[in-house]
Amino acid sequence: MTGASLPAGALEQFEFLTPGADGDLRGDLMSASLLRQLHEDGRGDPSEILAAAREDYARITGALYAQGYYSGVIHITLNGSEAAEIAPLDVPEKISGAAIRVEPGPQFHFGAARMRPYARGTKLPPAYRDTRPAYSTAIADAADAGVEGWRAIGHAKARIADQEIVADHRASTLDALILLEPGPKLRFGKLAIQGQERMRTDRMYEIAGFPEGETFDPDALDKVVTRLRRTGVFRSVATSEAEEPNPDGTLDIAISVAEEAPRRFGFGAEISNSQGVDLSAFWLHRNLLGGAERLRIDGEIASIAGDAGETGYRLAARFDRPATLTPDTSLFLTAEAERYNLVDLLIDSYAVGAGLSHIFSPELKAEAGLQYTYARAEVLGASIDYKQLALPVTLEWDRRDSTLDATSGFYLSAGTTPFLGFGTTGSGAQVKADARAYRGFGAEDRVVIAGRAQIGAVFGPALEDTPPDYLFFSGGGGTVRGQPYQSLGVTQTLGTLSYETGGKSFAALSAEVRARINETFSVVGFYDTGFVGAEGFGAGRWHSGAGLGMRYNTGLGPIRLDVAAPVSGDTGNGVQIYIGIGQAF
């Protein structure tokens, strides 16, 4: 390669030759070269060029070893002279040409890939096996895995004692033996926390749930860090282990934290041509009483200029106290006031509640509470009061790789809400579930197939005695796109007049194909269908919709635009448009 219009002192000519190397290996070798980078950047005086060339011997050798080539021959010449033979004090006044020639030779394979002593349960990388290509990275990964295997069963100070590497150049094989020194089995000692400013130290210990006196376990230590991080109080949480164990066989741990700003606020908007505009905002205090108590206040104005009728509002507050009963259990208190249109009903609702939430693992959590609700529904000039005491219980299992733009995994949410009605309100239970699954195909999951199934039912009271917010509708962005919001329900009568309300049974199915055009834009095709029945699933009505969408990737999550139309059913006609943040599900 010959450079043109290069600055004075830069390389005018440069060659990079790799006879016998395939495309991937050549790319790795070129990426390792500082000399090549200097040439491409059009910079470098003679002393800088010589320094880069001399360093390239080690860098290119490392790149060869990483791919299992241990008999490579490297020549780097500057002005025709081997760079390794040019003394650092004898730098030429001008270096006009450079060449790198790498002959990789044969790729080596492991003859014997061994480790000792080996901790039971250690998960060695698949690349560290007899007959596999002898990547140096596989040896390093195996050594790290060996140390972690011992640490996982309490040997916190396990280390690599030595490595024995023997290359047979005639057979192109490499024998590797990793020698480990497990050290003594240790228990957790004392925990020291530093860096907190507004956060009370006693509460930090309660939240951390540090297992003092128990056998050392890296996963248990990670869980301590996770508990502190998920409070949202801290910008960073870092751990360090004492250099030496204590005489009693314990190991002290130090945690250093840096706090976030205590307050946060945000806002959002969602637009639909049938539901109108929804505006929302929240205010959050992360550390209200100095013990990571969280207070969040949400406000929403809904259905501005929508087809649903009167504009609604919602004002809600939730207080959470972590580490109540156990380090993974939180107490919560809620209060909510809401006015909303439920098809033909205008409802004013007030609710207070309390409960506990528990995190079993990063993917699995549950919540149970006790809630009292009073609601007044106005329909056809009449008012109907509903009063109930409920016990909502929910379970959520989230194995998605991303909450806003999943390409693999699944999500399952299931809940039951037994309720006791007062006055004319019936008693019974509502059950519902939401399941979603994702599968990516092609390079970098450029095509993703996503599916969603929802189901719900109310057992116990008659339809007219059931609180209206426990009943089910279909239609709109959360169920069937292309059909107007809550357009599919059940007809009830009040005297000689009729009105629309929800049903006691519900099902919805959605399927999407998401195809990424480039790093910024994706297109989506989707089909949704929904069912609502007055009583059970034996009789009811179906409707469906389909459409196309566009996604704009912001890096934090996609901005969504969906355009849909009815496919079946008699609940709507015309095009529906949906705009929001994140995928539809």
Coordinates of C-alpha atoms in Angstrom, one line a residue:
M1 CA 0.0 0.0 0.0
T2 CA 1.3 3.5 -0.8
G3 CA 0.2 6.6 1.1
A4 CA -0.5 9.9 -0.7
S5 CA -0.3 13.4 0.6
L6 CA 1.0 12.2 3.9
P7 CA 2.5 14.6 6.5
A8 CA 6.3 15.0 6.7
G9 CA 7.9 12.2 8.7
A10 CA 5.0 9.7 8.1
L11 CA 5.4 6.4 6.4
E12 CA 5.2 6.7 2.6
Q13 CA 5.1 3.0 1.9
F14 CA 3.7 0.1 3.9
E15 CA 3.1 -3.6 3.3
F16 CA 1.4 -6.2 5.5
L17 CA 1.9 -9.7 4.1
T18 CA 0.4 -12.8 5.7
P19 CA 1.0 -15.8 3.4
G20 CA -1.0 -18.8 4.5
A21 CA -3.3 -17.0 6.8
D22 CA -7.1 -17.0 6.3
G23 CA -9.2 -13.9 6.4
D24 CA -10.1 -14.0 10.1
L25 CA -6.5 -14.5 11.2
R26 CA -5.2 -11.8 8.9
G27 CA -7.8 -9.4 10.3
D28 CA -6.6 -10.2 13.9
L29 CA -3.0 -9.8 13.0
M30 CA -3.6 -6.4 11.3
S31 CA -5.7 -5.2 14.2
A32 CA -2.8 -6.0 16.6
S33 CA -0.3 -3.9 14.7
L34 CA 0.5 -0.4 16.0
L35 CA 2.7 0.2 12.9
R36 CA -0.3 -0.3 10.6
Q37 CA -2.3 2.1 12.7
L38 CA 0.3 4.8 12.5
H39 CA 0.4 4.4 8.7
E40 CA -3.4 4.6 8.4
D41 CA -3.5 7.6 10.6
G42 CA -0.8 9.3 8.5
R43 CA 1.4 10.1 11.5
G44 CA 4.6 9.1 13.2
D45 CA 8.1 10.4 13.4
P46 CA 11.0 8.0 13.0
S47 CA 11.4 7.3 16.8
E48 CA 7.6 6.7 17.1
I49 CA 7.7 4.4 14.1
L50 CA 10.6 2.4 15.4
A51 CA 9.0 2.0 18.9
A52 CA 5.8 0.8 17.3
A53 CA 7.6 -1.7 15.1
R54 CA 9.6 -3.1 18.0
E55 CA 6.4 -3.5 20.1
D56 CA 4.6 -5.2 17.2
Y57 CA 6.7 -8.3 17.5
A58 CA 5.1 -9.0 20.9
R59 CA 1.6 -7.8 19.8
I60 CA 1.5 -10.0 16.7
T61 CA 2.9 -13.0 18.5
G62 CA 0.1 -12.6 21.1
A63 CA -2.4 -12.5 18.2
L64 CA -0.9 -15.7 16.7
Y65 CA -1.0 -17.5 20.1
A66 CA -4.6 -16.4 20.7
Q67 CA -5.6 -18.3 17.5
G68 CA -3.4 -21.3 18.3
Y69 CA -0.3 -20.6 16.0
Y70 CA 2.9 -21.2 18.0
S71 CA 5.5 -21.5 15.2
G72 CA 4.9 -18.3 13.4
V73 CA 7.7 -16.3 11.8
I74 CA 7.5 -12.5 12.0
H75 CA 9.7 -10.1 10.0
I76 CA 9.3 -6.3 10.4
T77 CA 11.5 -4.2 8.3
L78 CA 12.1 -0.4 8.2
N79 CA 13.8 1.0 5.2
G80 CA 14.7 -2.7 4.4
S81 CA 16.3 -3.4 7.8
E82 CA 14.9 -5.7 10.5
A83 CA 13.4 -3.5 13.1
A84 CA 14.6 -5.7 16.0
E85 CA 18.2 -5.1 14.9
I86 CA 17.9 -1.3 15.0
A87 CA 19.1 0.0 18.3
P88 CA 16.8 2.5 20.0
L89 CA 19.6 5.1 20.0
D90 CA 20.3 4.6 16.2
V91 CA 16.9 5.8 14.9
P92 CA 17.2 6.7 11.2
E93 CA 16.6 10.3 10.3
K94 CA 13.8 9.3 7.9
I95 CA 11.8 6.1 7.6
S96 CA 10.0 6.1 4.3
G97 CA 9.0 2.5 4.0
A98 CA 7.9 -0.4 6.3
A99 CA 6.9 -4.0 5.7
I100 CA 5.4 -6.7 8.0
R101 CA 5.5 -10.3 6.9
V102 CA 3.9 -12.9 9.1
E103 CA 4.1 -16.6 8.3
P104 CA 1.7 -18.2 10.8
G105 CA 2.7 -21.9 10.2
P106 CA 0.3 -24.7 11.2
Q107 CA -2.4 -24.3 13.8
F108 CA -1.7 -26.3 17.0
H109 CA -4.2 -28.4 18.8
F110 CA -4.3 -29.5 22.4
G111 CA -2.6 -32.8 23.0
A112 CA -3.5 -32.8 26.7
A113 CA -5.5 -30.0 28.3
R114 CA -5.2 -30.6 32.1
M115 CA -5.7 -28.8 35.4
R116 CA -4.9 -29.8 39.0
P117 CA -6.1 -29.8 41.6
Y118 CA -9.6 -29.6 40.2
A119 CA -12.5 -28.4 42.3
R120 CA -15.7 -30.4 41.9
G121 CA -18.3 -28.5 39.9
T122 CA -15.8 -26.3 38.0
K123 CA -17.1 -25.4 34.6
L124 CA -14.2 -25.3 32.2
P125 CA -14.6 -23.5 28.9
P126 CA -15.4 -26.0 26.0
A127 CA -12.4 -24.7 24.1
Y128 CA -10.0 -26.2 26.7
R129 CA -10.3 -29.8 25.7
D130 CA -8.0 -32.4 24.1
T131 CA -7.8 -32.2 20.3
R132 CA -9.4 -28.7 20.2
P133 CA -7.5 -25.8 18.7
A134 CA -4.9 -24.6 21.2
Y135 CA -6.0 -21.0 21.7
S136 CA -3.9 -19.2 24.3
T137 CA -7.2 -17.5 25.3
A138 CA -8.6 -20.9 26.1
I139 CA -5.8 -21.6 28.5
A140 CA -6.3 -18.2 30.2
D141 CA -10.1 -18.7 30.4
A142 CA -9.6 -22.2 31.9
A143 CA -7.2 -20.9 34.5
D144 CA -9.7 -18.2 35.5
A145 CA -12.5 -20.8 35.6
G146 CA -10.3 -23.1 37.8
V147 CA -9.7 -20.4 40.3
E148 CA -13.4 -19.5 40.4
G149 CA -14.3 -23.2 40.9
W150 CA -12.3 -23.2 44.1
R151 CA -13.7 -19.8 45.2
A152 CA -17.2 -21.1 44.7
I153 CA -16.8 -23.8 47.4
G154 CA -15.2 -21.4 49.9
H155 CA -11.5 -21.1 48.9
A156 CA -11.5 -17.4 48.6
K157 CA -7.7 -17.1 48.1
A158 CA -7.3 -19.7 45.4
R159 CA -4.8 -18.7 42.8
I160 CA -2.8 -19.9 39.8
A161 CA 0.4 -21.4 41.1
D162 CA 2.0 -22.3 37.8
Q163 CA 1.5 -23.3 34.2
E164 CA 3.4 -26.0 32.3
I165 CA 3.1 -25.5 28.5
V166 CA 4.9 -27.9 26.1
A167 CA 4.7 -27.5 22.4
D168 CA 5.5 -30.3 19.9
H169 CA 6.3 -28.5 16.7
R170 CA 6.6 -31.7 14.7
A171 CA 3.1 -32.8 15.7
S172 CA 1.7 -29.3 16.0
T173 CA 0.3 -30.1 19.4
L174 CA 0.4 -28.3 22.7
D175 CA 0.2 -29.9 26.1
A176 CA -1.1 -27.5 28.8
L177 CA -1.1 -28.2 32.6
I178 CA -2.6 -25.5 34.9
L179 CA -1.5 -25.8 38.5
L180 CA -3.7 -24.2 41.1
E181 CA -3.2 -23.5 44.8
P182 CA -6.6 -23.6 46.5
G183 CA -5.6 -22.2 49.8
P184 CA -7.7 -22.7 53.0
K185 CA -11.5 -22.9 53.1
L186 CA -12.7 -19.6 54.6
R187 CA -15.8 -18.1 56.1
F188 CA -17.2 -14.6 55.8
G189 CA -15.7 -12.3 58.5
K190 CA -16.7 -8.7 59.2
L191 CA -18.3 -6.3 56.7
A192 CA -17.1 -2.7 56.6
I193 CA -19.1 -0.1 54.6
Q194 CA -17.9 3.3 53.7
G195 CA -18.8 6.2 51.4
Q196 CA -22.4 6.8 52.5
E197 CA -23.6 10.3 53.2
R198 CA -27.3 10.5 53.7
M199 CA -27.9 6.8 54.1
R200 CA -28.0 5.3 57.6
T201 CA -25.3 2.7 58.2
D202 CA -27.6 0.4 60.3
R203 CA -30.1 0.3 57.4
M204 CA -27.3 -0.5 55.0
Y205 CA -26.4 -3.6 57.0
E206 CA -30.0 -4.7 57.1
I207 CA -30.4 -4.3 53.4
A208 CA -27.1 -6.0 52.5
G209 CA -28.0 -9.1 54.5
F210 CA -24.3 -10.0 54.8
P211 CA -23.9 -13.7 55.7
E212 CA -21.2 -13.2 58.4
G213 CA -19.8 -16.5 59.6
E214 CA -21.0 -18.6 56.6
T215 CA -18.7 -20.3 54.1
F216 CA -17.3 -17.8 51.6
D217 CA -19.4 -17.8 48.4
P218 CA -18.9 -15.3 45.5
D219 CA -22.5 -15.6 44.6
A220 CA -23.6 -14.7 48.1
L221 CA -21.3 -11.6 47.9
D222 CA -22.8 -10.7 44.6
K223 CA -26.2 -10.9 46.1
V224 CA -25.1 -8.5 48.9
V225 CA -24.0 -6.0 46.2
T226 CA -27.2 -6.5 44.2
R227 CA -29.4 -5.7 47.2
L228 CA -27.7 -2.4 47.8
R229 CA -27.8 -1.5 44.1
R230 CA -31.4 -2.2 43.6
T231 CA -32.4 0.3 46.3
G232 CA -31.6 3.0 43.7
V233 CA -29.8 5.0 46.4
F234 CA -26.3 4.4 45.1
R235 CA -24.5 5.3 41.9
S236 CA -21.9 2.7 42.5
V237 CA -21.2 -0.2 44.9
A238 CA -17.8 -1.8 44.9
T239 CA -16.4 -4.7 47.0
S240 CA -12.9 -5.6 48.1
E241 CA -11.6 -8.6 50.0
A242 CA -9.0 -8.4 52.7
E243 CA -5.5 -9.4 51.5
E244 CA -5.0 -11.9 54.2
P245 CA -7.5 -14.1 56.1
N246 CA -8.0 -13.7 59.8
P247 CA -6.4 -16.3 62.2
D248 CA -9.9 -17.8 62.9
G249 CA -10.4 -18.7 59.2
T250 CA -12.6 -15.7 58.3
L251 CA -12.2 -13.1 55.5
D252 CA -13.2 -9.5 56.0
I253 CA -15.0 -7.7 53.2
A254 CA -15.2 -4.0 52.5
I255 CA -17.9 -2.2 50.5
S256 CA -17.5 1.3 49.1
V257 CA -20.5 3.2 47.9
A258 CA -21.3 6.5 46.1
E259 CA -24.8 7.9 46.5
E260 CA -27.1 9.1 43.7
A261 CA -29.0 12.4 43.9
P262 CA -31.9 11.6 46.2
R263 CA -34.6 13.0 43.9
R264 CA -35.7 12.2 40.4
F265 CA -38.6 13.1 38.1
G266 CA -39.7 12.1 34.6
F267 CA -42.5 12.3 32.1
G268 CA -43.9 10.5 29.1
A269 CA -46.5 10.7 26.4
E270 CA -48.5 8.2 24.3
I271 CA -50.7 9.0 21.3
S272 CA -53.4 7.0 19.7
N273 CA -56.0 8.3 17.1
S274 CA -58.8 6.6 19.1
Q275 CA -57.6 7.0 22.7
G276 CA -56.2 10.5 22.2
V277 CA -53.2 11.7 24.1
D278 CA -52.0 10.4 27.5
L279 CA -49.6 12.5 29.4
S280 CA -47.8 11.2 32.5
A281 CA -45.2 12.3 35.0
F282 CA -43.6 11.1 38.2
W283 CA -41.6 12.4 41.1
L284 CA -39.4 10.0 43.1
H285 CA -37.4 10.3 46.4
R286 CA -34.9 7.4 46.7
N287 CA -34.1 7.9 50.4
L288 CA -36.9 9.6 52.1
L289 CA -36.1 8.7 55.8
G290 CA -32.4 7.8 55.4
G291 CA -33.1 4.1 55.2
A292 CA -33.6 3.7 51.4
E293 CA -37.3 4.3 51.8
R294 CA -38.7 5.2 48.4
L295 CA -41.6 7.4 47.7
R296 CA -43.0 7.7 44.2
I297 CA -45.8 9.9 43.1
D298 CA -47.4 9.4 39.7
G299 CA -49.8 11.7 37.9
E300 CA -51.6 11.1 34.6
I301 CA -54.0 12.9 32.4
A302 CA -55.6 10.4 30.0
S303 CA -57.7 10.4 26.8
I304 CA -57.1 14.0 25.9
A305 CA -59.1 14.6 22.7
G306 CA -59.9 10.9 22.6
D307 CA -63.0 9.0 21.5
A308 CA -63.7 7.6 25.0
G309 CA -65.5 10.6 26.3
E310 CA -64.5 12.7 29.3
T311 CA -60.8 13.2 30.0
G312 CA -59.6 11.1 32.9
Y313 CA -56.9 11.6 35.6
R314 CA -54.9 9.5 38.0
L315 CA -52.9 10.4 41.0
A316 CA -51.1 7.7 42.9
A317 CA -48.4 7.4 45.6
R318 CA -46.4 4.4 46.6
F319 CA -44.0 4.0 49.6
D320 CA -41.5 1.2 49.6
R321 CA -39.3 0.1 52.5
P322 CA -36.7 -2.5 51.6
A323 CA -35.3 -5.2 53.9
T324 CA -38.6 -5.6 55.9
L325 CA -38.7 -9.1 57.5
T326 CA -35.9 -10.3 55.2
P327 CA -33.2 -8.6 53.1
D328 CA -35.2 -9.5 50.0
T329 CA -38.6 -8.5 51.2
S330 CA -40.0 -5.0 50.9
L331 CA -43.0 -3.4 52.6
F332 CA -45.2 -1.1 50.4
L333 CA -48.1 1.3 51.1
T334 CA -50.2 2.6 48.2
A335 CA -52.9 5.3 47.7
E336 CA -54.6 6.1 44.5
A337 CA -57.4 8.4 43.2
E338 CA -58.6 8.0 39.6
R339 CA -61.3 9.1 37.2
Y340 CA -61.6 7.2 34.0
N341 CA -64.0 6.2 31.3
L342 CA -64.7 2.5 31.0
V343 CA -66.6 2.6 27.7
D344 CA -70.1 3.8 28.8
L345 CA -69.2 4.1 32.5
L346 CA -67.6 7.1 34.1
I347 CA -65.8 5.9 37.2
D348 CA -64.4 7.7 40.2
S349 CA -62.2 5.3 42.2
Y350 CA -60.3 5.6 45.5
A351 CA -58.0 2.9 46.9
V352 CA -55.6 2.3 49.7
G353 CA -53.4 -0.7 50.2
A354 CA -50.5 -2.3 51.9
G355 CA -48.4 -5.4 51.2
L356 CA -45.1 -7.2 50.8
S357 CA -43.0 -7.9 47.8
H358 CA -40.3 -10.6 47.7
I359 CA -37.4 -11.1 45.2
F360 CA -36.6 -14.8 44.9
S361 CA -33.9 -14.2 42.2
P362 CA -33.1 -11.6 39.6
E363 CA -35.7 -13.2 37.4
L364 CA -38.4 -14.2 39.8
K365 CA -40.4 -12.0 42.2
A366 CA -43.8 -12.0 43.9
E367 CA -46.1 -9.5 45.6
A368 CA -49.1 -9.9 47.9
G369 CA -51.2 -7.1 49.5
L370 CA -54.4 -6.1 51.0
Q371 CA -56.4 -3.3 49.3
Y372 CA -59.7 -1.5 50.0
T373 CA -61.4 0.2 47.0
Y374 CA -64.4 2.4 46.8
A375 CA -65.7 3.3 43.3
R376 CA -68.7 5.1 42.0
A377 CA -69.8 4.4 38.4
E378 CA -72.1 6.7 36.5
V379 CA -74.1 5.2 33.6
L380 CA -77.3 6.3 31.9
G381 CA -77.9 8.9 34.5
A382 CA -77.7 6.4 37.4
S383 CA -74.9 5.9 40.0
I384 CA -73.7 2.5 41.2
D385 CA -71.4 2.1 44.2
Y386 CA -68.8 -0.7 44.5
K387 CA -66.9 -1.4 47.7
Q388 CA -64.5 -4.3 48.1
L389 CA -61.6 -5.6 50.2
A390 CA -59.2 -7.5 48.0
L391 CA -56.1 -9.7 48.4
P392 CA -54.1 -9.3 45.1
V393 CA -51.2 -11.8 44.7
T394 CA -48.9 -11.7 41.7
L395 CA -45.9 -13.7 40.5
E396 CA -43.6 -12.4 37.8
W397 CA -40.9 -14.5 36.0
D398 CA -38.8 -12.5 33.5
R399 CA -36.1 -14.2 31.5
R400 CA -36.0 -11.6 28.6
D401 CA -32.6 -10.3 27.5
S402 CA -34.1 -6.7 27.4
T403 CA -37.4 -5.3 28.8
L404 CA -37.8 -2.7 26.1
D405 CA -36.5 -4.6 23.1
A406 CA -36.3 -8.4 23.7
T407 CA -34.7 -10.7 21.2
S408 CA -34.7 -13.9 23.3
G409 CA -36.2 -15.4 26.4
F410 CA -39.7 -15.2 27.9
Y411 CA -41.8 -13.3 30.4
L412 CA -44.6 -14.7 32.5
S413 CA -46.9 -12.8 34.9
A414 CA -49.7 -14.5 36.7
G415 CA -52.0 -13.2 39.5
T416 CA -55.1 -13.9 41.4
T417 CA -57.2 -11.4 43.3
P418 CA -59.8 -12.8 45.8
F419 CA -62.2 -10.0 46.8
L420 CA -64.9 -9.5 49.5
G421 CA -67.7 -7.3 48.4
F422 CA -69.8 -5.0 50.6
G423 CA -73.4 -3.9 50.0
T424 CA -74.5 -4.8 46.5
T425 CA -70.9 -5.7 45.4
G426 CA -70.4 -9.4 44.9
S427 CA -67.5 -11.5 46.2
G428 CA -65.3 -13.8 44.2
A429 CA -61.9 -13.8 42.6
Q430 CA -60.2 -12.6 39.4
V431 CA -57.4 -14.5 37.8
K432 CA -55.3 -13.5 34.9
A433 CA -52.0 -14.3 33.2
D434 CA -49.7 -12.7 30.5
A435 CA -47.1 -14.9 28.7
R436 CA -44.6 -13.6 26.1
A437 CA -41.8 -15.4 24.2
Y438 CA -39.1 -14.2 21.9
R439 CA -36.7 -15.9 19.4
G440 CA -34.1 -14.3 17.2
F441 CA -32.8 -15.5 13.9
G442 CA -29.9 -14.7 11.6
A443 CA -26.7 -12.8 12.3
E444 CA -27.0 -10.6 15.4
D445 CA -30.7 -11.6 15.7
R446 CA -31.7 -9.3 12.8
V447 CA -35.1 -11.0 12.7
V448 CA -37.1 -11.6 15.8
I449 CA -40.4 -13.5 16.2
A450 CA -42.4 -12.5 19.2
G451 CA -45.6 -14.0 20.6
R452 CA -47.9 -13.0 23.4
A453 CA -50.9 -14.8 25.1
Q454 CA -53.2 -13.2 27.7
I455 CA -56.1 -14.8 29.6
G456 CA -58.3 -13.8 32.4
A457 CA -61.5 -14.7 34.2
V458 CA -63.7 -13.7 37.1
F459 CA -65.3 -16.4 39.3
G460 CA -68.1 -15.9 41.9
P461 CA -70.3 -12.9 41.5
A462 CA -72.9 -12.2 38.8
L463 CA -71.7 -9.9 36.0
E464 CA -73.8 -7.0 37.3
D465 CA -72.4 -7.4 40.8
T466 CA -68.7 -7.5 39.8
P467 CA -66.6 -4.4 40.2
P468 CA -66.2 -3.0 36.7
D469 CA -62.4 -2.7 37.0
Y470 CA -62.2 -6.5 37.4
L471 CA -64.0 -7.1 34.1
F472 CA -62.2 -7.5 30.8
F473 CA -62.3 -5.6 27.5
S474 CA -60.4 -6.1 24.2
G475 CA -59.2 -3.6 21.7
G476 CA -56.4 -1.1 21.6
G477 CA -52.6 -1.1 21.9
G478 CA -52.4 -3.5 24.8
T479 CA -54.7 -6.2 23.3
V480 CA -55.8 -5.9 19.6
R481 CA -54.3 -3.2 17.6
G482 CA -56.5 -2.0 14.7
Q483 CA -59.6 -2.2 16.8
P484 CA -60.7 0.8 18.9
Y485 CA -59.7 0.9 22.5
Q486 CA -61.9 -1.3 24.7
S487 CA -64.3 -1.7 21.8
L488 CA -65.1 -5.4 22.5
G489 CA -67.1 -5.9 25.7
V490 CA -70.5 -7.1 26.9
T491 CA -73.9 -5.4 26.7
Q492 CA -75.8 -5.0 30.0
T493 CA -79.2 -3.5 30.7
L494 CA -80.3 -0.9 33.2
G495 CA -84.1 -0.8 33.1
T496 CA -85.1 -0.6 29.5
L497 CA -81.7 0.9 28.5
S498 CA -78.5 -0.9 27.6
Y499 CA -74.8 0.0 28.0
E500 CA -71.4 -1.6 27.3
T501 CA -69.3 -3.1 30.1
G502 CA -66.6 -5.7 30.4
G503 CA -66.9 -9.5 30.4
K504 CA -66.0 -12.1 32.9
S505 CA -63.7 -14.0 30.5
F506 CA -61.0 -12.8 28.2
A507 CA -58.3 -14.1 25.9
A508 CA -55.9 -12.4 23.5
L509 CA -53.2 -13.6 21.2
S510 CA -50.5 -11.5 19.4
A511 CA -47.7 -12.3 17.0
E512 CA -45.0 -10.1 15.6
V513 CA -42.2 -10.4 13.1
R514 CA -39.5 -7.7 13.7
A515 CA -36.8 -7.2 11.1
R516 CA -33.9 -4.8 11.6
I517 CA -33.0 -2.8 8.5
N518 CA -29.9 -1.2 10.0
E519 CA -28.7 -0.1 13.4
T520 CA -31.3 2.7 13.5
F521 CA -34.5 1.4 11.9
S522 CA -36.6 -1.8 12.1
V523 CA -39.9 -2.8 10.5
V524 CA -42.6 -4.9 12.2
G525 CA -45.5 -6.9 10.9
F526 CA -48.1 -8.0 13.5
Y527 CA -51.5 -9.8 13.9
D528 CA -53.6 -9.6 17.1
T529 CA -56.9 -11.3 18.1
G530 CA -59.0 -11.0 21.2
F531 CA -62.0 -12.6 22.9
V532 CA -64.5 -11.4 25.5
G533 CA -67.3 -13.5 27.0
A534 CA -70.1 -12.4 29.4
E535 CA -69.6 -15.5 31.6
G536 CA -67.3 -18.4 30.6
F537 CA -65.2 -19.2 27.5
G538 CA -67.9 -21.2 25.8
A539 CA -69.7 -18.2 24.3
G540 CA -68.5 -14.8 23.4
R541 CA -67.2 -12.6 20.6
W542 CA -63.9 -12.4 18.8
H543 CA -62.3 -9.6 16.8
S544 CA -58.8 -9.2 15.3
G545 CA -56.5 -6.6 13.7
A546 CA -53.2 -6.5 11.8
G547 CA -50.8 -3.9 10.6
L548 CA -47.3 -2.7 10.1
G549 CA -44.9 -0.7 12.3
M550 CA -41.6 1.1 12.3
R551 CA -39.1 1.2 15.1
Y552 CA -36.4 3.9 15.7
N553 CA -33.7 2.7 18.0
T554 CA -32.6 5.3 20.4
G555 CA -30.0 3.2 22.1
L556 CA -32.1 3.1 25.3
G557 CA -35.1 1.6 23.6
P558 CA -37.1 1.8 20.4
I559 CA -39.6 4.5 19.6
R560 CA -42.7 2.7 18.3
L561 CA -45.0 3.6 15.4
D562 CA -47.7 1.1 14.6
V563 CA -50.5 1.5 11.9
A564 CA -53.2 -1.2 12.1
A565 CA -56.7 -1.9 10.7
P566 CA -59.5 -4.4 11.6
V567 CA -59.4 -7.9 10.1
S568 CA -62.4 -9.5 11.7
G569 CA -65.3 -8.6 14.0
D570 CA -67.8 -5.8 14.1
T571 CA -66.2 -3.4 16.7
G572 CA -64.3 -1.0 14.4
N573 CA -63.4 0.2 11.0
G574 CA -60.7 2.5 9.7
V575 CA -57.0 2.8 10.6
Q576 CA -55.6 3.0 14.1
I577 CA -52.3 4.6 14.9
Y578 CA -50.1 4.0 18.0
I579 CA -47.0 5.8 19.1
G580 CA -45.0 4.9 22.2
I581 CA -41.6 4.0 23.7
G582 CA -40.5 0.3 23.7
Q583 CA -41.9 -2.6 21.8
A584 CA -45.7 -3.3 22.0
F585 CA -44.8 -6.2 24.2

